[in-house]
mmCIF file of C-alpha atoms in Angstrom:
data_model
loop_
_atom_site.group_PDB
_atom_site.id
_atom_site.type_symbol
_atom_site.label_atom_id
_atom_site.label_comp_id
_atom_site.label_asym_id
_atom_site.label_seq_id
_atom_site.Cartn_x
_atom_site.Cartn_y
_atom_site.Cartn_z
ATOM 1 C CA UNK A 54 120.056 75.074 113.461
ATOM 2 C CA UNK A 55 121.980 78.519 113.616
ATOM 3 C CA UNK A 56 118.016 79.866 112.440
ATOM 4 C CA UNK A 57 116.471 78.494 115.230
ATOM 5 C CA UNK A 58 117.997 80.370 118.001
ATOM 6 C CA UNK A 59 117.942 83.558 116.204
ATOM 7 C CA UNK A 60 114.031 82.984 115.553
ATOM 8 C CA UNK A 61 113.836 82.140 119.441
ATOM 9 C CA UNK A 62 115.480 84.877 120.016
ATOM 10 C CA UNK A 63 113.731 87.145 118.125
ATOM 11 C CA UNK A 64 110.550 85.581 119.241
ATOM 12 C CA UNK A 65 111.798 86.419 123.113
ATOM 13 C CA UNK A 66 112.544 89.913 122.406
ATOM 14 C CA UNK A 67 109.040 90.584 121.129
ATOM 15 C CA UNK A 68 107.310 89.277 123.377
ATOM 16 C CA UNK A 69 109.485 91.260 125.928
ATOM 17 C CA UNK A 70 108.868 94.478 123.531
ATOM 18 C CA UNK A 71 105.063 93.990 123.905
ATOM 19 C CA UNK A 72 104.943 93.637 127.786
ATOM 20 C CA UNK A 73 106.476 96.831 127.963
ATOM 21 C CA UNK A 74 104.190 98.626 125.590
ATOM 22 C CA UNK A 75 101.599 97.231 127.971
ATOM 23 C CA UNK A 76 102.904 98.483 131.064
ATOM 24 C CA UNK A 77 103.834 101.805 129.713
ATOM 25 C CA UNK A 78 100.585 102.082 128.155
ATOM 26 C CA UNK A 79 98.800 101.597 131.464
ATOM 27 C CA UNK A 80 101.090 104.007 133.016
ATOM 28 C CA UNK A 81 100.124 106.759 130.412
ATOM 29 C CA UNK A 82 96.554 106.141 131.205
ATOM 30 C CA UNK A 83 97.119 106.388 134.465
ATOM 31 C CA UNK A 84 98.667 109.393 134.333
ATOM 32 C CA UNK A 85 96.847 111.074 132.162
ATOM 33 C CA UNK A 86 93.894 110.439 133.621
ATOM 34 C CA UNK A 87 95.769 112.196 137.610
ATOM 35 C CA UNK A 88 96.435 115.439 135.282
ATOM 36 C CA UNK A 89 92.799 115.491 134.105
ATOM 37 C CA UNK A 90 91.622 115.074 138.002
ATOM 38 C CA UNK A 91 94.048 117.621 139.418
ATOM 39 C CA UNK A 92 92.879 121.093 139.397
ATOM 40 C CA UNK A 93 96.414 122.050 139.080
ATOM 41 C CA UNK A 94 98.728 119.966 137.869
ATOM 42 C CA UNK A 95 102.316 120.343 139.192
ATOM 43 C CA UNK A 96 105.346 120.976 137.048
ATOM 44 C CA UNK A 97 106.660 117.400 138.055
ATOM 45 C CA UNK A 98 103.625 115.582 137.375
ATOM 46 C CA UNK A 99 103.685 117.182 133.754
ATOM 47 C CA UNK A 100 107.252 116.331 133.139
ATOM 48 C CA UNK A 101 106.678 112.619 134.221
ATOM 49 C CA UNK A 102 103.438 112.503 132.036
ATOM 50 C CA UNK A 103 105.812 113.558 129.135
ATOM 51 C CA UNK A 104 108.364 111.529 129.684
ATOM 52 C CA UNK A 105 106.491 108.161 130.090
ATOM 53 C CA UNK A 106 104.398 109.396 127.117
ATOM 54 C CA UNK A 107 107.865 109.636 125.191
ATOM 55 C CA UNK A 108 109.069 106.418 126.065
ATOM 56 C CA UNK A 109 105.746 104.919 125.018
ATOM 57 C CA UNK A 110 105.753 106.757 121.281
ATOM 58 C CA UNK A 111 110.015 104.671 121.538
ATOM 59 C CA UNK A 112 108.575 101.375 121.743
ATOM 60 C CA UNK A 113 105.828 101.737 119.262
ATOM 61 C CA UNK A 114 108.115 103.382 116.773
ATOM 62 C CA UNK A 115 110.451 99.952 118.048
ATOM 63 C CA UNK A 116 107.655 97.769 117.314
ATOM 64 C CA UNK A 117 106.764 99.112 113.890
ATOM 65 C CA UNK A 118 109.989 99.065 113.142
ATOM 66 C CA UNK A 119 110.822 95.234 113.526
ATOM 67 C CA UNK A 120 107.228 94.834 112.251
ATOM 68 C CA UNK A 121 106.009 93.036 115.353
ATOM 69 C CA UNK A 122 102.305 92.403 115.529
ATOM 70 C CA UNK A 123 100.265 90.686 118.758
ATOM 71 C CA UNK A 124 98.729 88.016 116.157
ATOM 72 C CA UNK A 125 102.156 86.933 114.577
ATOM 73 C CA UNK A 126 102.827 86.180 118.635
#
């Protein structure tokens, strides 16, 4: 019983986990693709590129880490 609701749990968490890695991912994209548009690219913009792009490479490294996979979903 006690196994159950820390498999639900678990289950919950990484399905959370990979909706984030979506939306971040998208965001990256996105934002790479306004730096490669801009002629010049403003300090800000850069800084937010490198930031989202940091908190993307934190929930991959999360993911790997609790060895979480899309097809074990």
């Amino acid at each position: 019983m006690l196994f159950r609701k820390k498999h639900k749990i678990r289950y919950a968490e990484n399905l959370r986990l990979f909706e984030q890695l979506e939306k971040q991912k998208s965001q990256v994209d996105s934002e790479k693709q306004l730096i490669k548009r801009s002629i010049d690219p403003s300090d800000d913009v850069l800084n937010r590129a490198k930031v989202t792009e940091a908190i993307y490479s934190f929930l991959l490294r999360e993911a790997r880490e609790r060895r979480a996979s899309k097809d074990t979903l």
